[in-house]
CSV table of C-alpha atoms in Angstrom, one decimal:
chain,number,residue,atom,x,y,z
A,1,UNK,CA,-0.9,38.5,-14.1
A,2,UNK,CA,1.2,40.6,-12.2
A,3,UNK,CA,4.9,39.6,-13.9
A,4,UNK,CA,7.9,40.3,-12.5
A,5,UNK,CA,9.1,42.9,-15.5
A,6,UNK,CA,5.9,44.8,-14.7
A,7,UNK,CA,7.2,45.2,-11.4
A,8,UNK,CA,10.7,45.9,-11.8
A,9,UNK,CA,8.8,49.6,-13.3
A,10,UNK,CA,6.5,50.3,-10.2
A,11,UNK,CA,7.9,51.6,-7.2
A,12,UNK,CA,7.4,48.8,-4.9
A,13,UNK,CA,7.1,48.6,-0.7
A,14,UNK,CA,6.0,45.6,1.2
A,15,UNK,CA,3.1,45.7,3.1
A,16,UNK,CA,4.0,43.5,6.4
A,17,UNK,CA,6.7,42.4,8.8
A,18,UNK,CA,6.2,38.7,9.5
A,19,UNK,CA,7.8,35.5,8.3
A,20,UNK,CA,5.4,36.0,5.1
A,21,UNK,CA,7.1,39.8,4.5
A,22,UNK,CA,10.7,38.2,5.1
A,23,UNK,CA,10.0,35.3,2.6
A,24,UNK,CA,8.3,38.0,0.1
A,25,UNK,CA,11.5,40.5,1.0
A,26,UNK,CA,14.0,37.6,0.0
A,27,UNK,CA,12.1,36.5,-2.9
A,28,UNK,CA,12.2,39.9,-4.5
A,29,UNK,CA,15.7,40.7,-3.5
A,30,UNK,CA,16.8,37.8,-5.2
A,31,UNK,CA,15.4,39.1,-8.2
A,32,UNK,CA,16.6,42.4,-8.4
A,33,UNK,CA,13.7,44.4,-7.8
A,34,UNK,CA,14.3,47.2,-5.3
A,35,UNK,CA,11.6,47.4,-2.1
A,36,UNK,CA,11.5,51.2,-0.7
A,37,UNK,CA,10.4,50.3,2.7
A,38,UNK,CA,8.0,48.6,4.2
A,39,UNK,CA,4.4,49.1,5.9
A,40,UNK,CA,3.0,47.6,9.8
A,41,UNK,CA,-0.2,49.0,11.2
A,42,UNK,CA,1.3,48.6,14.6
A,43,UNK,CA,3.0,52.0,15.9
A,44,UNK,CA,7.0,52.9,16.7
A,45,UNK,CA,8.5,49.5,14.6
A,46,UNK,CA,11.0,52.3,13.2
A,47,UNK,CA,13.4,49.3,10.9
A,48,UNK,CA,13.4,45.9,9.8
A,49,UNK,CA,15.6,44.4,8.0
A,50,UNK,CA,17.3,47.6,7.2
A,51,UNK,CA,14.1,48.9,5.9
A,52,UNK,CA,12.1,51.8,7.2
A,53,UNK,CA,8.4,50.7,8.4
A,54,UNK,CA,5.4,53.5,8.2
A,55,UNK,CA,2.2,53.4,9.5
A,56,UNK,CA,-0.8,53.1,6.2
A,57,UNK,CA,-1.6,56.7,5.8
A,58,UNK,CA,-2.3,57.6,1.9
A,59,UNK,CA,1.1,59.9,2.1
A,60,UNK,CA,3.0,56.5,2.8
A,61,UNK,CA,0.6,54.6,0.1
A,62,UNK,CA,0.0,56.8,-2.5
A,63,UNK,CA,2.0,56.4,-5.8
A,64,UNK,CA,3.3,53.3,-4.5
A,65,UNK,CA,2.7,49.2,-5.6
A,66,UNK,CA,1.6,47.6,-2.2
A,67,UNK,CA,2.8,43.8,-2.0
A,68,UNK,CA,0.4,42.1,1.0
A,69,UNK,CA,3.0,39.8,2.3
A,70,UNK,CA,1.1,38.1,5.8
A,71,UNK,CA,-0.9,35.5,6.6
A,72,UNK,CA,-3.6,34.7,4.1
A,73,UNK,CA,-6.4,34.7,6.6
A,74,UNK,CA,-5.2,38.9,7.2
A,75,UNK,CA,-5.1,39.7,3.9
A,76,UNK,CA,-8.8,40.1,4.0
A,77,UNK,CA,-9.0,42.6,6.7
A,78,UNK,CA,-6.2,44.3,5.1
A,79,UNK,CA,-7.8,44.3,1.6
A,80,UNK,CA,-10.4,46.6,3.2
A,81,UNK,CA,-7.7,49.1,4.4
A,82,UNK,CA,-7.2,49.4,1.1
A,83,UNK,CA,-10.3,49.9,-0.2
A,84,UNK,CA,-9.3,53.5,-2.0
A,85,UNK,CA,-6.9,51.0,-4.0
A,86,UNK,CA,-7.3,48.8,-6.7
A,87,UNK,CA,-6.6,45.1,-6.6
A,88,UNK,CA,-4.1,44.1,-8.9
A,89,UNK,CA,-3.7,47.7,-10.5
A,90,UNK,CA,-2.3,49.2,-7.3
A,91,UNK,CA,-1.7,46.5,-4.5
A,92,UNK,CA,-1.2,42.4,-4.8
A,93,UNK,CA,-0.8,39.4,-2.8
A,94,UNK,CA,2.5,38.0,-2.5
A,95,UNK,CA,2.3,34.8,-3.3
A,96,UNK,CA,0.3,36.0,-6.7
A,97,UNK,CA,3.1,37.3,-8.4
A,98,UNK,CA,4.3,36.3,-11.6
A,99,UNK,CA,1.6,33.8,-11.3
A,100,UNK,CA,-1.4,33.2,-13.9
A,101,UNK,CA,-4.6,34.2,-11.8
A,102,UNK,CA,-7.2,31.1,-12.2
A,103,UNK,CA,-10.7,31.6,-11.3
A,104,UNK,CA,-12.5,28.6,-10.1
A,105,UNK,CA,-16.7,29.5,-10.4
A,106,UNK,CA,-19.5,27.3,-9.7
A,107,UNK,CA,-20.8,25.3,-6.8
A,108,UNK,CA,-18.8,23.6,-3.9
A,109,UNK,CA,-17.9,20.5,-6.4
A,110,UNK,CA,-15.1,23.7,-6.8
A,111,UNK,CA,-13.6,22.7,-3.1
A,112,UNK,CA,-12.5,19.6,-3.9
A,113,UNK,CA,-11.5,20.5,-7.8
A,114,UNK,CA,-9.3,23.3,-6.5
A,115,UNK,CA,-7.7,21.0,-3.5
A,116,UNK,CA,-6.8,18.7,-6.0
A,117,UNK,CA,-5.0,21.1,-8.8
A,118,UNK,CA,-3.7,22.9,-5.9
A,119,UNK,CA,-1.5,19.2,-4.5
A,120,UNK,CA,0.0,19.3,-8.1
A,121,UNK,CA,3.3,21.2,-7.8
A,122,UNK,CA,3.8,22.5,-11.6
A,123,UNK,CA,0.0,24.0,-10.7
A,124,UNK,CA,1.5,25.8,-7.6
A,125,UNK,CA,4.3,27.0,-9.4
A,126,UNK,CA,2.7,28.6,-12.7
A,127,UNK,CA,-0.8,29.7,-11.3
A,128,UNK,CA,-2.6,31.3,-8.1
A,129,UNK,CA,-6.7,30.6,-7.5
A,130,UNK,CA,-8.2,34.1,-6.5
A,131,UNK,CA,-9.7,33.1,-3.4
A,132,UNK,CA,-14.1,33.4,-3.9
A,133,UNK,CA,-17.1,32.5,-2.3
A,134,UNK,CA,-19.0,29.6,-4.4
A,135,UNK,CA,-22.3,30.2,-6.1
A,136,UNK,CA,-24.6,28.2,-3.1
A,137,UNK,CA,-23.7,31.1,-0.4
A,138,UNK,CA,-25.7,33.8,-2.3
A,139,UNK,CA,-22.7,35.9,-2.5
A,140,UNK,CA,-21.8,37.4,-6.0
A,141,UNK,CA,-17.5,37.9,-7.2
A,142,UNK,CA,-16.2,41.3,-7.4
A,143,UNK,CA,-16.4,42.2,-10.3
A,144,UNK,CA,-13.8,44.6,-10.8
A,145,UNK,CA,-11.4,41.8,-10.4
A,146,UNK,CA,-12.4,39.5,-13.5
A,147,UNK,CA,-10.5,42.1,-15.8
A,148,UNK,CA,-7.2,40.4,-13.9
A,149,UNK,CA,-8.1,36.6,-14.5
A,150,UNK,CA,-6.2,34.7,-16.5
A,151,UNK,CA,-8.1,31.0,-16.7
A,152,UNK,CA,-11.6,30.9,-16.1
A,153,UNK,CA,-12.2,27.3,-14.9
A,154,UNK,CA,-16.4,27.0,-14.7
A,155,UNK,CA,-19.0,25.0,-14.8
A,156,UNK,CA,-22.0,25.6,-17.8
A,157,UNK,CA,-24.0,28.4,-14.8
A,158,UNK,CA,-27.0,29.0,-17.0
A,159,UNK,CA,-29.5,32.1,-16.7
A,160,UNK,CA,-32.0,29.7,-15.0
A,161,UNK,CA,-29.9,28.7,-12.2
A,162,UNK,CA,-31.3,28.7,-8.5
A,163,UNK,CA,-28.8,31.6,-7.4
A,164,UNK,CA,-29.4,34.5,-9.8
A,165,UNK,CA,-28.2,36.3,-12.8
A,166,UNK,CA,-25.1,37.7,-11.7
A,167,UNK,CA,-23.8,34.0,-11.2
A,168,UNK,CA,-24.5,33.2,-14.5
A,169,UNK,CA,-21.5,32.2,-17.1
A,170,UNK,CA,-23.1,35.2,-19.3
A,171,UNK,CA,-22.9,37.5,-17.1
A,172,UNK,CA,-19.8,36.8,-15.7
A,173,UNK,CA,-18.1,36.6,-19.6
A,174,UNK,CA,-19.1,40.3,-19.8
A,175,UNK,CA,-16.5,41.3,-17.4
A,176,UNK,CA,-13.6,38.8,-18.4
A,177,UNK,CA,-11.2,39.9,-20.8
A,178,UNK,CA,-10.9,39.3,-24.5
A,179,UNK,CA,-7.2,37.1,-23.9
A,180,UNK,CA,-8.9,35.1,-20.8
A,181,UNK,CA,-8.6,30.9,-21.4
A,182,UNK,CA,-12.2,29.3,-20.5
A,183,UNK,CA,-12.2,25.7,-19.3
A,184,UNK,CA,-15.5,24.7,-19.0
A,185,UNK,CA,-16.1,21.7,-16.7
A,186,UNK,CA,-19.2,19.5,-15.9
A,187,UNK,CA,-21.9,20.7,-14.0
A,188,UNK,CA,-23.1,17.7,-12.7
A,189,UNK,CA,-25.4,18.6,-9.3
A,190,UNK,CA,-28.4,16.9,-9.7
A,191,UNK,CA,-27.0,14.6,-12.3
A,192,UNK,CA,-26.3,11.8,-10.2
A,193,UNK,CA,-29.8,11.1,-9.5
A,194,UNK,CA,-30.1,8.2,-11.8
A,195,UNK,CA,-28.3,6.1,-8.7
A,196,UNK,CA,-30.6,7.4,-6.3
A,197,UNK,CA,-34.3,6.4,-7.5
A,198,UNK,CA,-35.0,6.5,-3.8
A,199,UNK,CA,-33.8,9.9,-2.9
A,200,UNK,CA,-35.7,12.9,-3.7
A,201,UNK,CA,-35.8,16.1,-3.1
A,202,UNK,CA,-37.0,18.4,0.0
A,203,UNK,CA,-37.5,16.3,2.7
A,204,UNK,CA,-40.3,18.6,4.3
A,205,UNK,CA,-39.4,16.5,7.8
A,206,UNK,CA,-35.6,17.6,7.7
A,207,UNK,CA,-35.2,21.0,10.1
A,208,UNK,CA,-31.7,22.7,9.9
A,209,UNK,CA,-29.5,23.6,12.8
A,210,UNK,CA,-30.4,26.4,14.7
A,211,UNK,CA,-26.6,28.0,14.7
A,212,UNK,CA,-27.0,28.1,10.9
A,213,UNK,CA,-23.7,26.2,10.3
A,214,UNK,CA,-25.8,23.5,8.5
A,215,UNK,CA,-29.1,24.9,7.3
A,216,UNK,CA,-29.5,21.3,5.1
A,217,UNK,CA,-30.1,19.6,8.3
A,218,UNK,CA,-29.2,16.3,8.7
A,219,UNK,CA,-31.7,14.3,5.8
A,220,UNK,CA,-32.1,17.1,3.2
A,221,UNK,CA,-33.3,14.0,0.8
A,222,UNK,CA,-36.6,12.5,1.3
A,223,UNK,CA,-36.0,8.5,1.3
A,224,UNK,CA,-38.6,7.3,-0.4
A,225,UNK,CA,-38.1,3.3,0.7
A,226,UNK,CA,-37.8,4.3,4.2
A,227,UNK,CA,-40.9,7.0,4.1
A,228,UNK,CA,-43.2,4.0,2.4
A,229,UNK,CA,-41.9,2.1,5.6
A,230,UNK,CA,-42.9,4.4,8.1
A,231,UNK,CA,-46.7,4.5,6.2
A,232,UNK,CA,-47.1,0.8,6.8
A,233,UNK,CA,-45.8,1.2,10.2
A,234,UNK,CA,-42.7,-1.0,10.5
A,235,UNK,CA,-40.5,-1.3,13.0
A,236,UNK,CA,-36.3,0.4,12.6
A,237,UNK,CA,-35.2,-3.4,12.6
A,238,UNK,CA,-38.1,-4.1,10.3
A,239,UNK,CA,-36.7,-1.3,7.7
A,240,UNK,CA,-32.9,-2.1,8.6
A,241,UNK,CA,-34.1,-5.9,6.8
A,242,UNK,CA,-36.6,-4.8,4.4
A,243,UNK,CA,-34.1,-2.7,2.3
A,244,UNK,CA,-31.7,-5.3,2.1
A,245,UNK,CA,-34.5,-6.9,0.0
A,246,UNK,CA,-35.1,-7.4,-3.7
A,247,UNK,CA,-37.7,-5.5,-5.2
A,248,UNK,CA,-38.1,-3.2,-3.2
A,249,UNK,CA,-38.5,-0.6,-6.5
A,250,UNK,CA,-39.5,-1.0,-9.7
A,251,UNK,CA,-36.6,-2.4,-12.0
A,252,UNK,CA,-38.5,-1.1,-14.6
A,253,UNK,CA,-37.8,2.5,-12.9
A,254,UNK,CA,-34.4,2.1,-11.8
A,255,UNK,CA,-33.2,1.4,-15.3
A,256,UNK,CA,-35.1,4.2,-16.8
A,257,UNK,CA,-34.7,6.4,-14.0
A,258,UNK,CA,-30.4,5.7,-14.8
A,259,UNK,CA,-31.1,5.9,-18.5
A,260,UNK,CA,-32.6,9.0,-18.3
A,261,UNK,CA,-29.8,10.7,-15.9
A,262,UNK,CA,-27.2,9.3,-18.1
A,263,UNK,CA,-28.9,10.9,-21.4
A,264,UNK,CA,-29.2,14.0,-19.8
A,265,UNK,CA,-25.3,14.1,-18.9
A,266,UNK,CA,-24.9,13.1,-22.5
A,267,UNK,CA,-26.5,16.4,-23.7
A,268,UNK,CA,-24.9,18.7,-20.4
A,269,UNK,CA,-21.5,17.4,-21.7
A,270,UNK,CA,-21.9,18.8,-25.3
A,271,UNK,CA,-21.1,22.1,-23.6
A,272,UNK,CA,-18.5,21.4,-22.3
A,273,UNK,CA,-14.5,21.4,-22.6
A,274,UNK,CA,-14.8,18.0,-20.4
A,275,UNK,CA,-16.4,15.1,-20.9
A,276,UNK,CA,-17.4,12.8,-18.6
A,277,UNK,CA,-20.4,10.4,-19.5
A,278,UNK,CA,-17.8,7.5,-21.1
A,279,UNK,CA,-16.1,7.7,-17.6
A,280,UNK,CA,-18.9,7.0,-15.6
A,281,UNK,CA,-20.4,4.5,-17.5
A,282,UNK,CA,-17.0,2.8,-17.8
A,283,UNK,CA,-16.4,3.1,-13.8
A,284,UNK,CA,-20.2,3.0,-12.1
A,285,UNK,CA,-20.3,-0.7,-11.8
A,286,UNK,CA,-16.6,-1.2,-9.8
A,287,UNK,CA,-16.9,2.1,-7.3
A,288,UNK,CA,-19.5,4.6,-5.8
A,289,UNK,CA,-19.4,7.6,-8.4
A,290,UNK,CA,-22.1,10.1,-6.6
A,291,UNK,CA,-22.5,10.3,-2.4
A,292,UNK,CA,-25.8,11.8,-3.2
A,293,UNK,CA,-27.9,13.0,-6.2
A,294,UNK,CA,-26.0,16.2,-6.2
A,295,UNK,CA,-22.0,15.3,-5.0
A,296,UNK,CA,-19.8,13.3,-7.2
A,297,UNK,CA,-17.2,11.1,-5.0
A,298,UNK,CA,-13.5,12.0,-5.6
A,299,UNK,CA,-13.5,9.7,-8.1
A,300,UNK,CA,-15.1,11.8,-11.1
A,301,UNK,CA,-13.7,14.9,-9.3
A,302,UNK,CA,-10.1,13.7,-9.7
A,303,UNK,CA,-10.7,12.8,-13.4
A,304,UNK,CA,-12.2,16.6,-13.8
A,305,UNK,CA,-8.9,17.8,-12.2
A,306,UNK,CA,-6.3,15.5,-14.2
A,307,UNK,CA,-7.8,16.5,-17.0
A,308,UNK,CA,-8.1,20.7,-16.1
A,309,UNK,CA,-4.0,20.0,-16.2
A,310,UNK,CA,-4.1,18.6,-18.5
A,311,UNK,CA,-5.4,21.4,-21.2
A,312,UNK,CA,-2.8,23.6,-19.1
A,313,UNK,CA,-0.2,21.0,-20.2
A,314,UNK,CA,0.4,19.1,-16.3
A,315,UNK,CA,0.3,15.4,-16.4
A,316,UNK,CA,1.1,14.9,-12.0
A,317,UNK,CA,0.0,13.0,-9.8
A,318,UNK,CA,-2.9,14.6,-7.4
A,319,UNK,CA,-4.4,14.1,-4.2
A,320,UNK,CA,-7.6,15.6,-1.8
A,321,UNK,CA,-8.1,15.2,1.8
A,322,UNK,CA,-11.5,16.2,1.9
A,323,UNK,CA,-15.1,15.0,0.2
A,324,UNK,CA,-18.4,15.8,-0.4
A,325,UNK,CA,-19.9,12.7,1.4
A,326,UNK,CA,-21.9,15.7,4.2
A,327,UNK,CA,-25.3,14.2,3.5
A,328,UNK,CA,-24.0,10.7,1.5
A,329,UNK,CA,-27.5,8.2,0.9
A,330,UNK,CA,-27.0,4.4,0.5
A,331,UNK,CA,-27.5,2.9,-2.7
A,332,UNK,CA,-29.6,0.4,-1.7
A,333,UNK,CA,-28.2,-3.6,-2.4
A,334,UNK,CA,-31.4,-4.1,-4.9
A,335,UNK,CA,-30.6,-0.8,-6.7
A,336,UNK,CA,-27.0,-2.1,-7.7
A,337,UNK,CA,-28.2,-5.2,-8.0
A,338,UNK,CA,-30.2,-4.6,-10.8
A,339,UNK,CA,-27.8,-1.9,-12.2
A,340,UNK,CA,-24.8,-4.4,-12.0
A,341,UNK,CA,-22.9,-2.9,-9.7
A,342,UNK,CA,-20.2,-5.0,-7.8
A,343,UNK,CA,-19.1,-3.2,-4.9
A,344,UNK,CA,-20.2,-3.1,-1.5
A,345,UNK,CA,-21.7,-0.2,0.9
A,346,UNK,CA,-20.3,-1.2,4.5
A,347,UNK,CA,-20.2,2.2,5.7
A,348,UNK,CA,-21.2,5.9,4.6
A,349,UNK,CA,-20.3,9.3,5.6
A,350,UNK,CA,-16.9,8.6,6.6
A,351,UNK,CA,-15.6,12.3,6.1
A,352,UNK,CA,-14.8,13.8,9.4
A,353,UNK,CA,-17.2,16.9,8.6
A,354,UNK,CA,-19.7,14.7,7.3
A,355,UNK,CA,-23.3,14.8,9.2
A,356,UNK,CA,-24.0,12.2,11.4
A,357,UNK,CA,-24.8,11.8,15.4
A,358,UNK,CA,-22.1,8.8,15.4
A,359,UNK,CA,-18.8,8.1,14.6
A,360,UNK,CA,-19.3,5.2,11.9
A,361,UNK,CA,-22.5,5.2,9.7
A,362,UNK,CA,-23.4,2.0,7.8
A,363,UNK,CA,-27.2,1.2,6.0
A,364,UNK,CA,-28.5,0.5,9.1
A,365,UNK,CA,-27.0,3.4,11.0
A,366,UNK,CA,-28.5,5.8,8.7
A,367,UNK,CA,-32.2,4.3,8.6
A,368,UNK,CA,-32.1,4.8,12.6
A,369,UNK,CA,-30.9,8.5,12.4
A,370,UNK,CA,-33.3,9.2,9.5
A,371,UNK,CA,-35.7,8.1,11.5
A,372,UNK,CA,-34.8,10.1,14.9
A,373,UNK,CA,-34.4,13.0,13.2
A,374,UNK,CA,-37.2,13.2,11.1
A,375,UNK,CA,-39.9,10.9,12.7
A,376,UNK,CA,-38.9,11.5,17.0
A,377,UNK,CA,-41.9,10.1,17.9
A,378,UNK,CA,-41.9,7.2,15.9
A,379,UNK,CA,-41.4,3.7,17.7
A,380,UNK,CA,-39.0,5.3,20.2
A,381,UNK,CA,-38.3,1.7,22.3
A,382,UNK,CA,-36.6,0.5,18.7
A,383,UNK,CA,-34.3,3.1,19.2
A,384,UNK,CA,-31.5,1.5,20.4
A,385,UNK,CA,-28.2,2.3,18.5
């Protein structure tokens, strides 16, 4: 945390000369702390704001604190200007100071967690998220910057994980400081399997995109009610009325296979700062908890954020625009029938960015684009959406 004290010490200049530098400018005028001049890459600016502007050369640099006060989307290019500087020690972003640094680690469940602390306004206030990539890309956190964190928010990353060592929670702790506060929060990808007996993994059928924006393709699960269709040859309409069926699994396995799930949260959880099993048992029968095996709904995700703020003492109301609903599965009428569940599925992967060839996707949308995208050849004359 970069406090304002601290500050009042360095010898400061402002790096920028937008509407961001002339918010920063005010903000630090207004409490006392005296700006030298200010920095533009762009030649011959001379003044602004009765300050002088210079060009980034290290006689200009040197010696100095660097605020970043632009657009957050520059302050990545102009991070690597700065590369001969130290983060934090010798330059900041402006909206940082003064501000606890929080660092959200773990998969993209983090997305949605840090939308919704973000929508709370004491959140805003008191703390800043250092901005990093999520452990699914493959790309590993700077370490030089975990010194500077203040709250570690983070799932329970074990050794084993898919993604490597360095995304480990033990690796990671070596770099944090002695003073940082840990919030560990459920790590539930793969946990929500017990509603989707159907659903398994690697669906050798499923191709990704060839752009590489979505390498999952559009049926990363293998449905296995809809694959034992296709064996005995039935027709899309066929399918669309078989799984509206009973029986269609074993009720033996679909209360095992939900036992199971729901034990193994039970042990997860003992690890963790955040509980969550009593919520989902108390909730799963009145609203969808999990679009897919690995993606809780907002519902659990909004719980895991009220109660973040609430260890940092924040009792707000929150909200989230966005959800994890990309690759959202059905749960099929027989599954919640014989897991009591009283809602209904009319439609599925609502979300604007969610992956589907139509606008609106119900049950019987999705068994016609599982089946065009992973069977083309199969029955093409029932293919009419």
């Amino acid at each position: 945390m970069v406090t304002l004290e601290a500050l009042r010490k360095r010898n400061v200049i402002v790096y920028g000369t937008g509407i961001n530098a002339v918010k920063c400018i005010y903000f630090l005028e207004m409490e006392h702390i005296k700006v030298e001049y200010l920095i533009d890459g762009r030649e011959g600016i001379g003044k602004f704001k009765n300050y002088q502007v210079y060009q980034p050369t290290s006689e200009v640099l040197d010696g100095k604190y660097i605020i970043v006060a632009c657009a957050f989307e520059t302050y990545s290019a102009i991070r690597e200007r700065l590369h001969e500087y130290k983060e934090f020690e010798n330059y900041i972003y402006y909206e940082w100071l003064d501000k606890k640094m929080v660092f959200l680690h773990g998969n993209c469940h983090m997305d949605i967690v840090e939308s919704f602390l973000k929508s709370s306004v004491t959140f805003q206030k008191e703390y800043a998220v250092y901005p990093t990539d999520r452990i699914c890309t493959g790309k590993y956190v700077n370490e030089e910057i975990l010194p500077e964190i203040d709250i570690w928010i983070h799932e329970d990353i074990q050794i084993s994980n898919a993604f490597g060592y360095k995304v480990s929670d033990e690796y990671i702790k070596k770099y944090m400081s002695s003073t940082v506060f840990e919030i560990v929060m459920p790590h539930l990808y793969g946990l929500g399997a017990g509603f989707f007996p159907h659903a398994k993994q690697e669906n050798k059928r499923n191709i990704g995109l060839l752009n590489g924006a979505y390498e999952n393709g559009m049926f990363p699960l293998r449905d296995e009610v809809i694959e034992q269709c296709v064996l005995e040859n039935k027709s899309i309409n066929e399918i669309c009325q078989y799984v509206n069926r009973d029986y269609i699994i074993s009720e033996e396995y679909i209360k095992s296979n939900f036992e199971e799930y729901i034990h193994k949260i039970k042990i997860r959880e003992k690890e963790w700062d955040i509980k969550i099993s009593d919520f989902i048992l108390q909730h799963y029968k009145e609203k969808k908890l999990f679009y897919d095996k690995g993606h809780p709904t907002n519902i659990i995700l909004k719980k895991i954020s009220e109660e973040i703020l609430k260890i940092l003492g924040i009792q707000e109301e929150i909200e989230c625009k966005g959800q994890l609903d990309y690759h959202e599965v059905p749960i099929y009428p027989w599954i919640r029938k014989v897991l009591g569940m009283r809602w209904e599925e009319d439609s599925i992967r609502t979300d604007s960015n969610a992956i589907k060839g139509t606008e609106n996707m119900d049950i019987a949308q999705y068994i016609r684009e599982y089946i065009w995208w992973c069977y083309p050849d199969y029955k093409e004359k029932e293919l009419e959406l």
